[in-house]
mmCIF file of C-alpha atoms in Angstrom:
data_model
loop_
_atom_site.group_PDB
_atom_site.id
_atom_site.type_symbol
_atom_site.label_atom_id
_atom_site.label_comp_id
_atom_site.label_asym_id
_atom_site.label_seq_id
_atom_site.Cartn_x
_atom_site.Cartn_y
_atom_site.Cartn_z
ATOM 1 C CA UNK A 1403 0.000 0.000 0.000
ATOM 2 C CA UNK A 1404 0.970 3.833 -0.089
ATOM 3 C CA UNK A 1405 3.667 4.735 2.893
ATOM 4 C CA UNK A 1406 5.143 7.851 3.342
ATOM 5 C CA UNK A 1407 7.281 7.424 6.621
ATOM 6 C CA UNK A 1408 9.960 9.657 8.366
ATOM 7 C CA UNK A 1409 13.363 7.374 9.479
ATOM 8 C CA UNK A 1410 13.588 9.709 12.385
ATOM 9 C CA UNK A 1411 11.038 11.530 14.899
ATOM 10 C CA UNK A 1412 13.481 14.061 16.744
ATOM 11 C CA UNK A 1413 16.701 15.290 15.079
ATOM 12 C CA UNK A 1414 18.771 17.556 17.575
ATOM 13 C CA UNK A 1415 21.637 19.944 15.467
ATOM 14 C CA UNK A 1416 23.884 22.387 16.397
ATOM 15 C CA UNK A 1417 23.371 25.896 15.235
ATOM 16 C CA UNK A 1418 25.835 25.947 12.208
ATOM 17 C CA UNK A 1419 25.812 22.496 11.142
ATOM 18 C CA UNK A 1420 24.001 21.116 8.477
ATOM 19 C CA UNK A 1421 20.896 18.914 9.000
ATOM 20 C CA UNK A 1422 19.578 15.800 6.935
ATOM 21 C CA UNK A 1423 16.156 14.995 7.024
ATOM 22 C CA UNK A 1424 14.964 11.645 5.496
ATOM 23 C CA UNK A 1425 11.988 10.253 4.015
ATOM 24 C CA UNK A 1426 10.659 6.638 2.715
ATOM 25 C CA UNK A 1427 8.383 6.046 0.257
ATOM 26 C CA UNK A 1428 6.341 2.770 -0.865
ATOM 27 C CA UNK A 1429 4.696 4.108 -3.804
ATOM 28 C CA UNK A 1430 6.974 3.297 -7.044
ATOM 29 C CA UNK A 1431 4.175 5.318 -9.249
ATOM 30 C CA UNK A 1432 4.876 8.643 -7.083
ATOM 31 C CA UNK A 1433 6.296 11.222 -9.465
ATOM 32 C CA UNK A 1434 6.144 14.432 -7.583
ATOM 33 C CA UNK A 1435 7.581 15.164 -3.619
ATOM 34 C CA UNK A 1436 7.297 18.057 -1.793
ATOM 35 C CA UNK A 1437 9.042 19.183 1.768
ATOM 36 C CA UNK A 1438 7.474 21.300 4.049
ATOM 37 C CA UNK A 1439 7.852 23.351 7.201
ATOM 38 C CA UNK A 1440 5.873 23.643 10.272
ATOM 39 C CA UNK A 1441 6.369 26.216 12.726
ATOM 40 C CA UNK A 1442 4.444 26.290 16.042
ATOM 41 C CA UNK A 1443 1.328 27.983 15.268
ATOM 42 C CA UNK A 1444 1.756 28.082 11.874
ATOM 43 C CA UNK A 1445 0.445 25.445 9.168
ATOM 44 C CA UNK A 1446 2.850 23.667 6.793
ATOM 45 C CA UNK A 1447 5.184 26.036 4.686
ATOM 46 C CA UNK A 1448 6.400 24.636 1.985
ATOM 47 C CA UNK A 1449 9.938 24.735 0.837
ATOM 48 C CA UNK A 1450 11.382 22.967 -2.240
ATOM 49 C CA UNK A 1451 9.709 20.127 -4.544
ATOM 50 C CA UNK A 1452 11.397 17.687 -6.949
ATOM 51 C CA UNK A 1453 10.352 16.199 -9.595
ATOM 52 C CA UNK A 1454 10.609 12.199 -10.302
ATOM 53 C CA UNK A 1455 13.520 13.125 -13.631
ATOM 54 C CA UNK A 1456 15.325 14.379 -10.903
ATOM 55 C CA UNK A 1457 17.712 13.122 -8.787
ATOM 56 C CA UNK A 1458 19.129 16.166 -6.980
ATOM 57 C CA UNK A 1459 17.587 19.878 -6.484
ATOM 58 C CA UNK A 1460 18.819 23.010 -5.001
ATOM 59 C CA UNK A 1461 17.360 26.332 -3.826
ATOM 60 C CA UNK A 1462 18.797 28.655 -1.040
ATOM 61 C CA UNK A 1463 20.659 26.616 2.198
ATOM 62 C CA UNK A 1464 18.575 23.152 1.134
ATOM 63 C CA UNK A 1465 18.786 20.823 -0.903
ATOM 64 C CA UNK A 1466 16.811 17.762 -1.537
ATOM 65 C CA UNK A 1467 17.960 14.472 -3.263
ATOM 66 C CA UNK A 1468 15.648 11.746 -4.419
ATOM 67 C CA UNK A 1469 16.821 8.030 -4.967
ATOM 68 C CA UNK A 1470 14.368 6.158 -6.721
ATOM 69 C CA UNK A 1471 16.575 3.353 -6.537
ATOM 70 C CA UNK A 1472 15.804 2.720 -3.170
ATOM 71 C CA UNK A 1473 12.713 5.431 -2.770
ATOM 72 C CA UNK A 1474 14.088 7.499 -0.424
ATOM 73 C CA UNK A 1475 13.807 11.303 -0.284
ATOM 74 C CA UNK A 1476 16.059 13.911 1.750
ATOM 75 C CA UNK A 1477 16.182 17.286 2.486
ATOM 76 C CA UNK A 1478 19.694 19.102 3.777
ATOM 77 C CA UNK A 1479 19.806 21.991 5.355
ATOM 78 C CA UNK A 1480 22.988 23.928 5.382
ATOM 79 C CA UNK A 1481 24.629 25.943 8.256
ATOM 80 C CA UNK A 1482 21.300 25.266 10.523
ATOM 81 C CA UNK A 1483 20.360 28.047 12.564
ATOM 82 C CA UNK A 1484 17.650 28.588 15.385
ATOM 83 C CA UNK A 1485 14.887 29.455 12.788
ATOM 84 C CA UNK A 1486 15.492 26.405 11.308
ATOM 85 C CA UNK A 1487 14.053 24.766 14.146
ATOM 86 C CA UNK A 1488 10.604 22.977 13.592
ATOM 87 C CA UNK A 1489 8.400 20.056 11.842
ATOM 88 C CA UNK A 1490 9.395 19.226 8.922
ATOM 89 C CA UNK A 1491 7.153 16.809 6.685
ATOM 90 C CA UNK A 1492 7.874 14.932 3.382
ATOM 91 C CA UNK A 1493 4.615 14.465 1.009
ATOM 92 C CA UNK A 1494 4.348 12.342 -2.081
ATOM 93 C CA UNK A 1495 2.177 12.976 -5.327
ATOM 94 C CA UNK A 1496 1.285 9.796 -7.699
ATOM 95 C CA UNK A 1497 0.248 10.760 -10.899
ATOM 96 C CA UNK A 1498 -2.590 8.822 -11.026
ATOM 97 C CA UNK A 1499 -4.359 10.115 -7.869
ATOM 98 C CA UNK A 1500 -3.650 14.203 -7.716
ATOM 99 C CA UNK A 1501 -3.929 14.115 -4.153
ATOM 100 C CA UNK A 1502 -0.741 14.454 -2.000
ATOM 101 C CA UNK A 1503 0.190 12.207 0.836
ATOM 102 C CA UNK A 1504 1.899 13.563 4.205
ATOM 103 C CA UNK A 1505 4.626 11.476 6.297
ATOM 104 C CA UNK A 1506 4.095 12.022 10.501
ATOM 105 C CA UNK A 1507 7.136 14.499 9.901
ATOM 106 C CA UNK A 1508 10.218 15.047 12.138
ATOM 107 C CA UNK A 1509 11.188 17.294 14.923
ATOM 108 C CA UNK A 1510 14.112 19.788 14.197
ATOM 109 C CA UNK A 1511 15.481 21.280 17.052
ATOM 110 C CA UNK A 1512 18.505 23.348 16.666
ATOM 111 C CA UNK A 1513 20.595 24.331 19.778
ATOM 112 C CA UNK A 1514 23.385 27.040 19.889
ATOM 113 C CA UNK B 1141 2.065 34.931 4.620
ATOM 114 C CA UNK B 1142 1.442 32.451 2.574
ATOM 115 C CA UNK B 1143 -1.700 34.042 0.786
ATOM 116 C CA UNK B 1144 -4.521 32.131 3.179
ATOM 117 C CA UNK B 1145 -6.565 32.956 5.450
ATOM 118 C CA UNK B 1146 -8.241 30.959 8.294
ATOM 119 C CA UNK B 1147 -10.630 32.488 11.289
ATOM 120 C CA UNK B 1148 -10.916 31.890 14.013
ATOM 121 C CA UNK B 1149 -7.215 30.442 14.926
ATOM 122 C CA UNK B 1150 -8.796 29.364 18.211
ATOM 123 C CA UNK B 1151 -11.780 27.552 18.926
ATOM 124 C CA UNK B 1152 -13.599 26.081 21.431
ATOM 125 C CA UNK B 1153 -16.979 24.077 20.944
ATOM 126 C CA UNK B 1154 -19.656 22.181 23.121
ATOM 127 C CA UNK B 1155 -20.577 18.998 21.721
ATOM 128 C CA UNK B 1156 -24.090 20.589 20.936
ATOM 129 C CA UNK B 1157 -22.719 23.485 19.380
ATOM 130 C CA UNK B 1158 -22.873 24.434 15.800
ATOM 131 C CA UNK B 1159 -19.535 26.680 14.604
ATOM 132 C CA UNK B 1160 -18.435 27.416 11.294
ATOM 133 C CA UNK B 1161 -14.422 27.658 9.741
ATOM 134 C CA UNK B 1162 -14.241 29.748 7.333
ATOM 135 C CA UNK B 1163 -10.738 30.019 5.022
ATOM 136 C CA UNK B 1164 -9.773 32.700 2.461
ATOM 137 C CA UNK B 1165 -7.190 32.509 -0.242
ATOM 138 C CA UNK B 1166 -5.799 35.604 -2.245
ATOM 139 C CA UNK B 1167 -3.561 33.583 -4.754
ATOM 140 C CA UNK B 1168 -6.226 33.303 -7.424
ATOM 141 C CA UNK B 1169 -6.191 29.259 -7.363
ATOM 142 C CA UNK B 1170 -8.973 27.068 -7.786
ATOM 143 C CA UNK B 1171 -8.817 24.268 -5.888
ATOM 144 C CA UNK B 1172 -9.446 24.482 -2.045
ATOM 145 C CA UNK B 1173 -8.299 21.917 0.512
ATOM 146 C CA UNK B 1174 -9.603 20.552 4.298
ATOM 147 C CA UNK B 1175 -6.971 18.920 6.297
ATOM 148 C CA UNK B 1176 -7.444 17.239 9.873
ATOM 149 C CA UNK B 1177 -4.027 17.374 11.284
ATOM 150 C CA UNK B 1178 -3.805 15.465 14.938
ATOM 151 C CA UNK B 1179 -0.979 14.543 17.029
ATOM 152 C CA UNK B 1180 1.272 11.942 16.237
ATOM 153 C CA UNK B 1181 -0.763 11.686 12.843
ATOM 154 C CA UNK B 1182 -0.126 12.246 9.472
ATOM 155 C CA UNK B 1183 -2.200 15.009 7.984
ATOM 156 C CA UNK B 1184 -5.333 13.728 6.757
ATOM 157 C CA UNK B 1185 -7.163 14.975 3.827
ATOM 158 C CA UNK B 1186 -10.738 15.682 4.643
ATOM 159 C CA UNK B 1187 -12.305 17.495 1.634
ATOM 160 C CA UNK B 1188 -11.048 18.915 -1.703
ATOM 161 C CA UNK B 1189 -13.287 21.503 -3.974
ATOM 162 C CA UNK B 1190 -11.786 22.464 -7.536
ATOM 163 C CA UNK B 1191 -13.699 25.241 -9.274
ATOM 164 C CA UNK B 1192 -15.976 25.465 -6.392
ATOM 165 C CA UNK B 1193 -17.355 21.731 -7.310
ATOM 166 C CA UNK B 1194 -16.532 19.364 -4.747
ATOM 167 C CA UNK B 1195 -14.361 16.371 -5.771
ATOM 168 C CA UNK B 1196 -13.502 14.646 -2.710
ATOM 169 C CA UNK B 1197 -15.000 13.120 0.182
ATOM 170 C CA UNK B 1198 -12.614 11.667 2.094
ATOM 171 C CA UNK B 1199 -14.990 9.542 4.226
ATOM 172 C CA UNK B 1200 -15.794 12.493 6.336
ATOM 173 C CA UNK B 1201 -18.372 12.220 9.273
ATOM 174 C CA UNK B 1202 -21.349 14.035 8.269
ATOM 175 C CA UNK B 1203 -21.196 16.184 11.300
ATOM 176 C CA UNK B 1204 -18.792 18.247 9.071
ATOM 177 C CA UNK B 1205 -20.229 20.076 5.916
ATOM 178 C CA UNK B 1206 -17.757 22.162 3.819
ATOM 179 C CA UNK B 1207 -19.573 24.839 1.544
ATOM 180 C CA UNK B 1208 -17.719 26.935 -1.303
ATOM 181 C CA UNK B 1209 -19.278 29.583 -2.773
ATOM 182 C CA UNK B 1210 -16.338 30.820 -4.464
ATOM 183 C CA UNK B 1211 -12.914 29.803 -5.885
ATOM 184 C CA UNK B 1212 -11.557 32.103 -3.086
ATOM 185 C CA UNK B 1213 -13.541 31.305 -0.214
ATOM 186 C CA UNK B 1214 -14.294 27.982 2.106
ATOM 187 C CA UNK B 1215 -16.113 27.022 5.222
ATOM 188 C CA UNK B 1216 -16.069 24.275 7.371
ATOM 189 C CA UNK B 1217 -19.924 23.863 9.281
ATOM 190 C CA UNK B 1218 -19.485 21.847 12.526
ATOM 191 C CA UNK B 1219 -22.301 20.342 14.002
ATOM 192 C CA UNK B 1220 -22.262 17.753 16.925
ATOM 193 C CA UNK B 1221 -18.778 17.277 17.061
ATOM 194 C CA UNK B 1222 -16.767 14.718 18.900
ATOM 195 C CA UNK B 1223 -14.412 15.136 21.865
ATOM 196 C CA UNK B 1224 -11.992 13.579 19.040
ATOM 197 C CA UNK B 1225 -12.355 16.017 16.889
ATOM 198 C CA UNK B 1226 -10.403 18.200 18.606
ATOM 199 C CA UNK B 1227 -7.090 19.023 16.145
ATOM 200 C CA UNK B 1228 -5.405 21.368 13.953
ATOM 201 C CA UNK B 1229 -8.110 21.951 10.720
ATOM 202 C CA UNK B 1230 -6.201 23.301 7.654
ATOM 203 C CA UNK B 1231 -7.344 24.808 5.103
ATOM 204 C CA UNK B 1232 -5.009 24.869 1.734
ATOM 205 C CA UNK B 1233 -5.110 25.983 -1.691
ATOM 206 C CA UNK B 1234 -3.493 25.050 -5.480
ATOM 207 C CA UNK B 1235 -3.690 26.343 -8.594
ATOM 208 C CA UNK B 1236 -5.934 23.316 -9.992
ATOM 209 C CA UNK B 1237 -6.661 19.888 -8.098
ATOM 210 C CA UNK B 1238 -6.027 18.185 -11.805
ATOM 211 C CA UNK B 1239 -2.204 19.167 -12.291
ATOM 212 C CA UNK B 1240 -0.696 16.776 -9.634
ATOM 213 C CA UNK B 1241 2.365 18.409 -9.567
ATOM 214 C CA UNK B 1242 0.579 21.816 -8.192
ATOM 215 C CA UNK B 1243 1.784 23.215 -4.716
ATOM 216 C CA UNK B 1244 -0.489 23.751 -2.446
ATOM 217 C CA UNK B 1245 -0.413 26.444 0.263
ATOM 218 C CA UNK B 1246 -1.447 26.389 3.484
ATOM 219 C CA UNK B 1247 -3.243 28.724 6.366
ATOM 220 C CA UNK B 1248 -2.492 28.652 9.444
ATOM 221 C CA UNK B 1249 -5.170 26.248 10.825
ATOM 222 C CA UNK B 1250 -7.665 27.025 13.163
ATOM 223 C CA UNK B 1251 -7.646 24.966 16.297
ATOM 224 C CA UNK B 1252 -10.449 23.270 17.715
ATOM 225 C CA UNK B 1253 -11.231 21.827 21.251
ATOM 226 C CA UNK B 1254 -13.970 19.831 21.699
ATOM 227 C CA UNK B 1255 -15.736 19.753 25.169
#
């Protein structure tokens, strides 16, 4: 069946170091993936998407690779900082169902 | 600011009351979104309208009726509600439900506790 899972809940990082968040998939048919961010308070924010002819994609301190191979998604975030710190949650788009599917997300907490 | 809206951000509800969630998006999409999003869960899709036409019913309890009178505009009618439907209720919007690979954008949710 459809999975979208998070390998870890919490991830603790120190303010300057760079942060990898990873994501499992189950659907092989999935062709679009989002990350997003959610702050206390705030609803989901989203920050970079890749598409499935991709393997790699950058925009401004993150980056997120894809590996079909092994359906896996990750998003790195470089030189972490305080505002970095919240829930951050993978989602997967098939192409034959237009409706995007949320992992339980994971727990960024950056400390100085 | 993502573009949408969502009042109240707080609520608090008898189980005999009847509330209303209303959502507003200024991006000039067309589809509209209803997400349940509870602890420890995954967010769960509840309802999704595309050109103000509803296209999905995610199995919702009839005690909640979404109405959209407009591309820009959604509510969420709550009748009767549950103890455990207390949560986070999102409201999010795309360009069009039928291009998969459209973002969608999110309010802020309004959270509701159930008594």
């Amino acid at each position: 069946g459809e999975n979208v899972g998070l390998h870890l809940p919490t991830l603790s990082v120190q303010e300057g170091d760079n942060s990898i968040i990873n994501c499992a998939y189950s659907n092989s048919a999935s062709d679009y993936f989002i990350w997003y961010k959610q702050e206390s308070g705030k609803g989901p924010q989203f920050i970079i998407d890749i598409r499935s002819n991709m393997d790699k994609r950058q925009g401004q301190r993150v980056t997120v690779l894809l590996n079909k191979t092994v359906k896996h998604l990750s998003l790195q975030i470089a030189a972490t900082q305080p505002g970095d710190s919240a829930v951050y949650f993978c989602a997967e788009n098939a192409y034959n169902t237009d409706k995007l599917i949320f992992g339980t997300g994971t727990r960024l907490q950056v400390f100085p | 600011e993502t573009g949408v809206t969502q009042t109240p951000r707080h609520l608090v509800m008898g189980m005999t009351n009847k509330k209303s969630l209303k959502c507003e998006q200024h991006l000039g999409h067309n589809a509209m979104y209803w997400y349940k999003q509870s602890a420890k869960k995954p967010l769960e899709l509840m309802f999704v309208y595309n050109f103000k036409e509803q296209t999905e019913n995610n199995s919702v309890p009839s005690r909640f009726s979404p109405e959209c009178p407009n591309s820009s505009h959604l509510f969420l009618h709550l009748h009767t509600l549950q103890p455990e439907d207390s949560a986070l209720y999102l409201c999010a919007s795309s360009q069009d439900e039928d291009h998969s690979t459209d973002t969608q954008y999110f309010g802020p949710g309004t959270r509701l506790t159930v008594l």
